[in-house]
PDB file of C-alpha atoms in Angstrom:
ATOM      1  CA  UNK A  29      15.577   8.196   3.563  1.00  0.00           C
ATOM      2  CA  UNK A  30      14.268   6.475   0.420  1.00  0.00           C
ATOM      3  CA  UNK A  31      11.425   8.866  -0.439  1.00  0.00           C
ATOM      4  CA  UNK A  32      10.532  12.192   1.140  1.00  0.00           C
ATOM      5  CA  UNK A  33       7.800  14.753   0.537  1.00  0.00           C
ATOM      6  CA  UNK A  34       8.610  18.333   1.475  1.00  0.00           C
ATOM      7  CA  UNK A  35       5.812  20.877   1.681  1.00  0.00           C
ATOM      8  CA  UNK A  36       3.679  18.715  -0.601  1.00  0.00           C
ATOM      9  CA  UNK A  37       0.374  20.263  -1.690  1.00  0.00           C
ATOM     10  CA  UNK A  38      -2.199  18.716  -4.036  1.00  0.00           C
ATOM     11  CA  UNK A  39      -5.109  20.762  -5.379  1.00  0.00           C
ATOM     12  CA  UNK A  40      -8.126  19.762  -7.432  1.00  0.00           C
ATOM     13  CA  UNK A  41      -9.439  23.115  -8.587  1.00  0.00           C
ATOM     14  CA  UNK A  42     -10.342  25.093  -5.475  1.00  0.00           C
ATOM     15  CA  UNK A  43     -10.160  22.004  -3.250  1.00  0.00           C
ATOM     16  CA  UNK A  44      -6.897  21.400  -1.394  1.00  0.00           C
ATOM     17  CA  UNK A  45      -6.549  17.650  -0.833  1.00  0.00           C
ATOM     18  CA  UNK A  46      -3.043  17.677   0.668  1.00  0.00           C
ATOM     19  CA  UNK A  47      -1.631  20.819   2.276  1.00  0.00           C
ATOM     20  CA  UNK A  48       2.036  21.474   2.947  1.00  0.00           C
ATOM     21  CA  UNK A  49       2.820  17.937   4.031  1.00  0.00           C
ATOM     22  CA  UNK A  50       6.350  16.821   4.896  1.00  0.00           C
ATOM     23  CA  UNK A  51       6.925  13.100   5.402  1.00  0.00           C
ATOM     24  CA  UNK A  52       9.728  10.581   4.851  1.00  0.00           C
ATOM     25  CA  UNK A  53       9.695   6.810   4.412  1.00  0.00           C
ATOM     26  CA  UNK A  54      12.767   4.673   4.864  1.00  0.00           C
ATOM     27  CA  UNK A  55      14.503   1.664   3.396  1.00  0.00           C
ATOM     28  CA  UNK A  56      13.225  -1.651   4.765  1.00  0.00           C
ATOM     29  CA  UNK A  57      10.141  -0.302   6.543  1.00  0.00           C
ATOM     30  CA  UNK A  58       6.377  -0.310   6.130  1.00  0.00           C
ATOM     31  CA  UNK A  59       4.784   3.110   6.639  1.00  0.00           C
ATOM     32  CA  UNK A  60       0.987   2.985   6.954  1.00  0.00           C
ATOM     33  CA  UNK A  61      -0.953   6.124   6.034  1.00  0.00           C
ATOM     34  CA  UNK A  62      -4.184   6.338   8.019  1.00  0.00           C
ATOM     35  CA  UNK A  63      -6.946   8.891   8.442  1.00  0.00           C
ATOM     36  CA  UNK A  64     -10.648   9.492   7.926  1.00  0.00           C
ATOM     37  CA  UNK A  65     -12.271   9.489   4.498  1.00  0.00           C
ATOM     38  CA  UNK A  66     -11.299  12.618   2.600  1.00  0.00           C
ATOM     39  CA  UNK A  67      -8.191  13.301   4.660  1.00  0.00           C
ATOM     40  CA  UNK A  68      -5.902  13.168   1.605  1.00  0.00           C
ATOM     41  CA  UNK A  69      -4.446   9.656   1.827  1.00  0.00           C
ATOM     42  CA  UNK A  70      -4.969   8.578  -1.789  1.00  0.00           C
ATOM     43  CA  UNK A  71      -3.970  12.002  -3.123  1.00  0.00           C
ATOM     44  CA  UNK A  72      -0.727  11.802  -1.143  1.00  0.00           C
ATOM     45  CA  UNK A  73       0.048   8.379  -2.608  1.00  0.00           C
ATOM     46  CA  UNK A  74      -0.702   9.507  -6.167  1.00  0.00           C
ATOM     47  CA  UNK A  75       1.524  12.555  -5.722  1.00  0.00           C
ATOM     48  CA  UNK A  76       4.378  10.395  -4.408  1.00  0.00           C
ATOM     49  CA  UNK A  77       3.921   8.179  -7.476  1.00  0.00           C
ATOM     50  CA  UNK A  78       4.083  11.204  -9.751  1.00  0.00           C
ATOM     51  CA  UNK A  79       0.541  10.699 -11.023  1.00  0.00           C
ATOM     52  CA  UNK A  80      -1.004  14.054 -10.053  1.00  0.00           C
ATOM     53  CA  UNK A  81       0.348  17.609 -10.250  1.00  0.00           C
ATOM     54  CA  UNK A  82       1.555  19.026  -6.970  1.00  0.00           C
ATOM     55  CA  UNK A  83       3.586  21.800  -5.447  1.00  0.00           C
ATOM     56  CA  UNK A  84       6.390  21.215  -3.012  1.00  0.00           C
ATOM     57  CA  UNK A  85       8.879  18.457  -3.772  1.00  0.00           C
ATOM     58  CA  UNK A  86       9.268  14.685  -3.718  1.00  0.00           C
ATOM     59  CA  UNK A  87      12.825  13.398  -3.311  1.00  0.00           C
ATOM     60  CA  UNK A  88      13.734   9.780  -4.020  1.00  0.00           C
ATOM     61  CA  UNK A  89      16.893   7.736  -3.966  1.00  0.00           C
ATOM     62  CA  UNK A  90      18.715   7.777  -7.308  1.00  0.00           C
ATOM     63  CA  UNK A  91      17.431   5.095  -9.687  1.00  0.00           C
ATOM     64  CA  UNK A  92      14.395   4.440  -7.491  1.00  0.00           C
ATOM     65  CA  UNK A  93      11.738   2.283  -9.163  1.00  0.00           C
ATOM     66  CA  UNK A  94       8.185   2.849  -7.993  1.00  0.00           C
ATOM     67  CA  UNK A  95       5.531   0.158  -7.890  1.00  0.00           C
ATOM     68  CA  UNK A  96       2.050   1.638  -7.488  1.00  0.00           C
ATOM     69  CA  UNK A  97      -1.129  -0.337  -6.777  1.00  0.00           C
ATOM     70  CA  UNK A  98      -4.326   1.769  -6.778  1.00  0.00           C
ATOM     71  CA  UNK A  99      -7.544   1.058  -4.905  1.00  0.00           C
ATOM     72  CA  UNK A 100      -9.302  -0.141  -8.028  1.00  0.00           C
ATOM     73  CA  UNK A 101      -7.373  -2.759  -9.973  1.00  0.00           C
ATOM     74  CA  UNK A 102      -8.708  -4.255 -13.157  1.00  0.00           C
ATOM     75  CA  UNK A 103      -7.576  -6.529 -15.961  1.00  0.00           C
ATOM     76  CA  UNK A 104      -9.140  -7.783 -19.148  1.00  0.00           C
ATOM     77  CA  UNK A 105     -11.266 -10.866 -18.580  1.00  0.00           C
ATOM     78  CA  UNK A 106      -9.368 -12.848 -21.214  1.00  0.00           C
ATOM     79  CA  UNK A 107      -6.026 -12.595 -19.406  1.00  0.00           C
ATOM     80  CA  UNK A 108      -4.579 -15.355 -17.297  1.00  0.00           C
ATOM     81  CA  UNK A 109      -3.041 -14.630 -13.915  1.00  0.00           C
ATOM     82  CA  UNK A 110       0.436 -15.142 -15.371  1.00  0.00           C
ATOM     83  CA  UNK A 111      -0.285 -12.617 -18.132  1.00  0.00           C
ATOM     84  CA  UNK A 112      -1.573 -10.094 -15.592  1.00  0.00           C
ATOM     85  CA  UNK A 113       1.613 -10.461 -13.555  1.00  0.00           C
ATOM     86  CA  UNK A 114       3.754 -10.247 -16.679  1.00  0.00           C
ATOM     87  CA  UNK A 115       2.187  -6.880 -17.487  1.00  0.00           C
ATOM     88  CA  UNK A 116       3.964  -5.580 -14.414  1.00  0.00           C
ATOM     89  CA  UNK A 117       7.158  -5.713 -16.481  1.00  0.00           C
ATOM     90  CA  UNK A 118       5.831  -5.057 -19.986  1.00  0.00           C
ATOM     91  CA  UNK A 119       3.803  -2.236 -21.512  1.00  0.00           C
ATOM     92  CA  UNK A 120       1.864  -4.805 -23.557  1.00  0.00           C
ATOM     93  CA  UNK A 121       1.906  -8.530 -24.189  1.00  0.00           C
ATOM     94  CA  UNK A 122       3.613  -9.940 -27.270  1.00  0.00           C
ATOM     95  CA  UNK A 123       3.964 -13.341 -28.875  1.00  0.00           C
ATOM     96  CA  UNK A 124       7.609 -13.479 -27.816  1.00  0.00           C
ATOM     97  CA  UNK A 125       8.613 -12.463 -24.298  1.00  0.00           C
ATOM     98  CA  UNK A 126      12.181 -12.379 -23.026  1.00  0.00           C
ATOM     99  CA  UNK A 127      13.192 -15.124 -20.620  1.00  0.00           C
ATOM    100  CA  UNK A 128      14.157 -12.697 -17.797  1.00  0.00           C
ATOM    101  CA  UNK A 129      10.641 -11.238 -17.883  1.00  0.00           C
ATOM    102  CA  UNK A 130       9.040 -14.689 -17.780  1.00  0.00           C
ATOM    103  CA  UNK A 131      11.289 -15.692 -14.892  1.00  0.00           C
ATOM    104  CA  UNK A 132      10.484 -12.513 -12.945  1.00  0.00           C
ATOM    105  CA  UNK A 133       6.740 -13.121 -13.318  1.00  0.00           C
ATOM    106  CA  UNK A 134       7.118 -16.714 -12.142  1.00  0.00           C
ATOM    107  CA  UNK A 135       9.194 -15.624  -9.136  1.00  0.00           C
ATOM    108  CA  UNK A 136       6.585 -13.025  -8.159  1.00  0.00           C
ATOM    109  CA  UNK A 137       3.822 -15.635  -8.258  1.00  0.00           C
ATOM    110  CA  UNK A 138       5.937 -17.900  -6.068  1.00  0.00           C
ATOM    111  CA  UNK A 139       6.639 -15.029  -3.675  1.00  0.00           C
ATOM    112  CA  UNK A 140       2.951 -14.336  -3.037  1.00  0.00           C
ATOM    113  CA  UNK A 141       2.169 -18.052  -2.860  1.00  0.00           C
ATOM    114  CA  UNK A 142      -0.122 -18.542  -5.862  1.00  0.00           C
ATOM    115  CA  UNK A 143       1.947 -20.274  -8.575  1.00  0.00           C
ATOM    116  CA  UNK A 144      -0.849 -22.826  -9.032  1.00  0.00           C
ATOM    117  CA  UNK A 145      -3.159 -20.057 -10.240  1.00  0.00           C
ATOM    118  CA  UNK A 146      -0.914 -18.987 -13.136  1.00  0.00           C
ATOM    119  CA  UNK A 147      -3.129 -20.441 -15.873  1.00  0.00           C
ATOM    120  CA  UNK A 148      -6.462 -19.332 -14.371  1.00  0.00           C
ATOM    121  CA  UNK A 149      -8.405 -16.421 -15.853  1.00  0.00           C
ATOM    122  CA  UNK A 150      -8.085 -13.414 -13.567  1.00  0.00           C
ATOM    123  CA  UNK A 151     -11.862 -12.992 -13.403  1.00  0.00           C
ATOM    124  CA  UNK A 152     -12.331 -16.482 -11.957  1.00  0.00           C
ATOM    125  CA  UNK A 153     -10.360 -15.674  -8.794  1.00  0.00           C
ATOM    126  CA  UNK A 154     -11.742 -14.702  -5.428  1.00  0.00           C
ATOM    127  CA  UNK A 155     -11.178 -11.175  -4.153  1.00  0.00           C
ATOM    128  CA  UNK A 156      -8.255 -12.273  -1.991  1.00  0.00           C
ATOM    129  CA  UNK A 157      -6.644 -14.196  -4.817  1.00  0.00           C
ATOM    130  CA  UNK A 158      -6.980 -11.200  -7.154  1.00  0.00           C
ATOM    131  CA  UNK A 159      -5.282  -8.940  -4.601  1.00  0.00           C
ATOM    132  CA  UNK A 160      -2.395 -11.398  -4.414  1.00  0.00           C
ATOM    133  CA  UNK A 161      -2.188 -11.498  -8.214  1.00  0.00           C
ATOM    134  CA  UNK A 162      -2.031  -7.707  -8.470  1.00  0.00           C
ATOM    135  CA  UNK A 163       0.535  -7.582  -5.683  1.00  0.00           C
ATOM    136  CA  UNK A 164       2.591 -10.082  -7.694  1.00  0.00           C
ATOM    137  CA  UNK A 165       2.186  -7.816 -10.742  1.00  0.00           C
ATOM    138  CA  UNK A 166       3.712  -4.900  -8.822  1.00  0.00           C
ATOM    139  CA  UNK A 167       6.522  -7.035  -7.388  1.00  0.00           C
ATOM    140  CA  UNK A 168       7.375  -8.503 -10.809  1.00  0.00           C
ATOM    141  CA  UNK A 169       8.672  -5.092 -11.888  1.00  0.00           C
ATOM    142  CA  UNK A 170      11.366  -5.254  -9.151  1.00  0.00           C
ATOM    143  CA  UNK A 171      10.426  -1.946  -7.501  1.00  0.00           C
ATOM    144  CA  UNK A 172      12.470  -0.306  -4.789  1.00  0.00           C
ATOM    145  CA  UNK A 173       9.502   1.729  -3.513  1.00  0.00           C
ATOM    146  CA  UNK A 174       6.002   0.257  -3.069  1.00  0.00           C
ATOM    147  CA  UNK A 175       2.974   2.573  -2.927  1.00  0.00           C
ATOM    148  CA  UNK A 176      -0.209   0.616  -2.181  1.00  0.00           C
ATOM    149  CA  UNK A 177      -3.656   2.175  -1.817  1.00  0.00           C
ATOM    150  CA  UNK A 178      -5.785   0.010   0.475  1.00  0.00           C
ATOM    151  CA  UNK A 179      -4.229  -3.333  -0.520  1.00  0.00           C
ATOM    152  CA  UNK A 180      -6.420  -5.218   1.970  1.00  0.00           C
ATOM    153  CA  UNK A 181      -9.716  -3.432   1.312  1.00  0.00           C
ATOM    154  CA  UNK A 182     -12.828  -5.580   0.888  1.00  0.00           C
ATOM    155  CA  UNK A 183     -10.996  -8.697   2.068  1.00  0.00           C
ATOM    156  CA  UNK A 184     -12.103 -10.983   4.859  1.00  0.00           C
ATOM    157  CA  UNK A 185      -9.931 -11.109   7.955  1.00  0.00           C
ATOM    158  CA  UNK A 186      -7.969 -14.168   6.859  1.00  0.00           C
ATOM    159  CA  UNK A 187      -7.077 -12.682   3.475  1.00  0.00           C
ATOM    160  CA  UNK A 188      -6.237  -9.325   5.090  1.00  0.00           C
ATOM    161  CA  UNK A 189      -3.787 -11.108   7.350  1.00  0.00           C
ATOM    162  CA  UNK A 190      -2.326 -13.037   4.415  1.00  0.00           C
ATOM    163  CA  UNK A 191      -1.867 -10.013   2.149  1.00  0.00           C
ATOM    164  CA  UNK A 192      -0.401  -7.761   4.855  1.00  0.00           C
ATOM    165  CA  UNK A 193       1.916 -10.505   6.106  1.00  0.00           C
ATOM    166  CA  UNK A 194       3.215 -11.034   2.573  1.00  0.00           C
ATOM    167  CA  UNK A 195       3.631  -7.292   2.148  1.00  0.00           C
ATOM    168  CA  UNK A 196       5.690  -6.961   5.326  1.00  0.00           C
ATOM    169  CA  UNK A 197       7.800 -10.020   4.511  1.00  0.00           C
ATOM    170  CA  UNK A 198       8.498  -8.792   0.965  1.00  0.00           C
ATOM    171  CA  UNK A 199       9.496  -5.404   2.340  1.00  0.00           C
ATOM    172  CA  UNK A 200      12.004  -6.999   4.706  1.00  0.00           C
ATOM    173  CA  UNK A 201      13.327  -9.575   2.234  1.00  0.00           C
ATOM    174  CA  UNK A 202      13.728  -7.188  -0.705  1.00  0.00           C
ATOM    175  CA  UNK A 203      14.727  -4.156   1.352  1.00  0.00           C
ATOM    176  CA  UNK A 204      11.846  -2.115  -0.051  1.00  0.00           C
ATOM    177  CA  UNK A 205      10.414   1.171   1.090  1.00  0.00           C
ATOM    178  CA  UNK A 206       6.677   0.508   1.438  1.00  0.00           C
ATOM    179  CA  UNK A 207       3.911   3.055   1.966  1.00  0.00           C
ATOM    180  CA  UNK A 208       0.405   1.609   2.282  1.00  0.00           C
ATOM    181  CA  UNK A 209      -2.901   3.383   2.830  1.00  0.00           C
ATOM    182  CA  UNK A 210      -4.864   1.360   5.380  1.00  0.00           C
ATOM    183  CA  UNK A 211      -8.301   1.903   6.909  1.00  0.00           C
ATOM    184  CA  UNK A 212      -8.089  -0.799   9.567  1.00  0.00           C
ATOM    185  CA  UNK A 213      -6.270   0.828  12.480  1.00  0.00           C
ATOM    186  CA  UNK A 214      -5.563  -2.443  14.230  1.00  0.00           C
ATOM    187  CA  UNK A 215      -4.094  -3.960  11.063  1.00  0.00           C
ATOM    188  CA  UNK A 216      -1.957  -0.848  10.636  1.00  0.00           C
ATOM    189  CA  UNK A 217      -0.733  -1.141  14.224  1.00  0.00           C
ATOM    190  CA  UNK A 218       0.193  -4.790  13.748  1.00  0.00           C
ATOM    191  CA  UNK A 219       1.843  -4.716  10.328  1.00  0.00           C
ATOM    192  CA  UNK A 220       3.408  -1.248   9.998  1.00  0.00           C
ATOM    193  CA  UNK A 221       6.641   0.007  11.502  1.00  0.00           C
ATOM    194  CA  UNK A 222       5.374   3.588  11.552  1.00  0.00           C
ATOM    195  CA  UNK A 223       2.057   5.356  11.041  1.00  0.00           C
ATOM    196  CA  UNK A 224       1.295   8.692   9.419  1.00  0.00           C
ATOM    197  CA  UNK A 225      -2.109  10.031  10.512  1.00  0.00           C
ATOM    198  CA  UNK A 226      -3.626  12.575   8.116  1.00  0.00           C
ATOM    199  CA  UNK A 227      -6.330  15.063   9.017  1.00  0.00           C
ATOM    200  CA  UNK A 228      -7.846  17.551   6.572  1.00  0.00           C
ATOM    201  CA  UNK A 229      -4.911  17.130   4.206  1.00  0.00           C
ATOM    202  CA  UNK A 230      -2.212  17.692   6.806  1.00  0.00           C
ATOM    203  CA  UNK A 231      -0.044  15.456   8.978  1.00  0.00           C
ATOM    204  CA  UNK A 232      -1.624  15.244  12.427  1.00  0.00           C
ATOM    205  CA  UNK A 233       0.729  12.648  13.938  1.00  0.00           C
ATOM    206  CA  UNK A 234       3.604  10.446  12.807  1.00  0.00           C
ATOM    207  CA  UNK A 235       5.631   7.787  14.579  1.00  0.00           C
ATOM    208  CA  UNK A 236       5.303   4.323  16.059  1.00  0.00           C
ATOM    209  CA  UNK A 237       1.801   2.805  16.314  1.00  0.00           C
ATOM    210  CA  UNK A 238       1.849   3.337  20.095  1.00  0.00           C
ATOM    211  CA  UNK A 239       2.802   6.992  19.667  1.00  0.00           C
ATOM    212  CA  UNK A 240       0.130   7.750  17.034  1.00  0.00           C
ATOM    213  CA  UNK A 241      -2.839   5.680  18.206  1.00  0.00           C
ATOM    214  CA  UNK A 242      -3.791   7.743  21.234  1.00  0.00           C
ATOM    215  CA  UNK A 243      -7.302   8.693  22.377  1.00  0.00           C
ATOM    216  CA  UNK A 244      -6.757  12.404  21.804  1.00  0.00           C
ATOM    217  CA  UNK A 245      -5.440  12.020  18.253  1.00  0.00           C
ATOM    218  CA  UNK A 246      -8.212   9.575  17.299  1.00  0.00           C
ATOM    219  CA  UNK A 247     -10.781  11.974  18.687  1.00  0.00           C
ATOM    220  CA  UNK A 248      -9.419  14.782  16.533  1.00  0.00           C
ATOM    221  CA  UNK A 249      -8.895  12.724  13.378  1.00  0.00           C
ATOM    222  CA  UNK A 250     -11.989  10.510  13.442  1.00  0.00           C
ATOM    223  CA  UNK A 251     -14.370  12.152  15.901  1.00  0.00           C
ATOM    224  CA  UNK A 252     -14.530   9.046  18.074  1.00  0.00           C
ATOM    225  CA  UNK A 253     -13.851   8.139  21.664  1.00  0.00           C
ATOM    226  CA  UNK A 254     -11.616   5.092  21.922  1.00  0.00           C
ATOM    227  CA  UNK A 255      -9.785   2.953  24.430  1.00  0.00           C
ATOM    228  CA  UNK A 256      -6.285   1.818  23.514  1.00  0.00           C
ATOM    229  CA  UNK A 257      -5.495  -1.641  24.863  1.00  0.00           C
ATOM    230  CA  UNK A 258      -2.366  -3.771  24.650  1.00  0.00           C
ATOM    231  CA  UNK A 259      -2.730  -6.879  22.510  1.00  0.00           C
ATOM    232  CA  UNK A 260      -1.170 -10.252  23.433  1.00  0.00           C
ATOM    233  CA  UNK A 261       1.904  -9.378  21.346  1.00  0.00           C
ATOM    234  CA  UNK A 262       2.164  -5.851  22.703  1.00  0.00           C
ATOM    235  CA  UNK A 263       0.644  -4.141  19.671  1.00  0.00           C
ATOM    236  CA  UNK A 264      -1.878  -1.423  20.496  1.00  0.00           C
ATOM    237  CA  UNK A 265      -5.510  -2.366  19.897  1.00  0.00           C
ATOM    238  CA  UNK A 266      -8.080   0.371  19.207  1.00  0.00           C
ATOM    239  CA  UNK A 267     -11.509  -0.196  20.741  1.00  0.00           C
ATOM    240  CA  UNK A 268     -14.012   2.529  19.707  1.00  0.00           C
ATOM    241  CA  UNK A 269     -16.348   3.382  22.559  1.00  0.00           C
ATOM    242  CA  UNK A 270     -18.536   6.033  20.964  1.00  0.00           C
ATOM    243  CA  UNK A 271     -18.803   9.158  18.863  1.00  0.00           C
ATOM    244  CA  UNK A 272     -16.941  12.052  20.472  1.00  0.00           C
ATOM    245  CA  UNK A 273     -19.105  14.801  21.884  1.00  0.00           C
TER     246      UNK A 273
END
């Protein structure tokens, strides 16, 4: 276990966003958190990152370093891509930056495959390029735990594939513990080792994609009827067939 929530509950006033949830994520794996809108996915991630008050407990490996990437990422228009990535290691930019920090930012840009964009202004990038830049920013801090809230949202299918492939490869190569909120069930099935399906703030199902993506659980969680097919590589493929009666 690298990070574990035990009886985790998150409240916003009278609203309970996450209720009594127990879940563990492990070294070297990608855990995808899925569920309908309002099921508590983002609140769970923020609680694991220590960004919102909660009851219950969150246990991490000693000396764990968390890298958190929210849904909405932003940077000042004047910053270059390299400066944005460098901010993953520094609280603020200065005229003199230590060589190890510069090297770490350069390595992160290489890792996500965009070193040629280092001198570009962040606002001139496409949506997919910006997601890669912000992923590099998180990786530059050398985290041991990655918490990513919809890292492939609003991307076309090619950029989704690119970002999620890089995420999985970085998890394997660095030995990270990665938890990512994903809306695309088929992407989650392909790129995650395990899925955690939330429903009304609780954990409805957890396990391999084949174990979680079942017609009965999708009916309960999403209110849809669906067929589950086997893809060419054996990954389950969800085909919605209608709104459940």
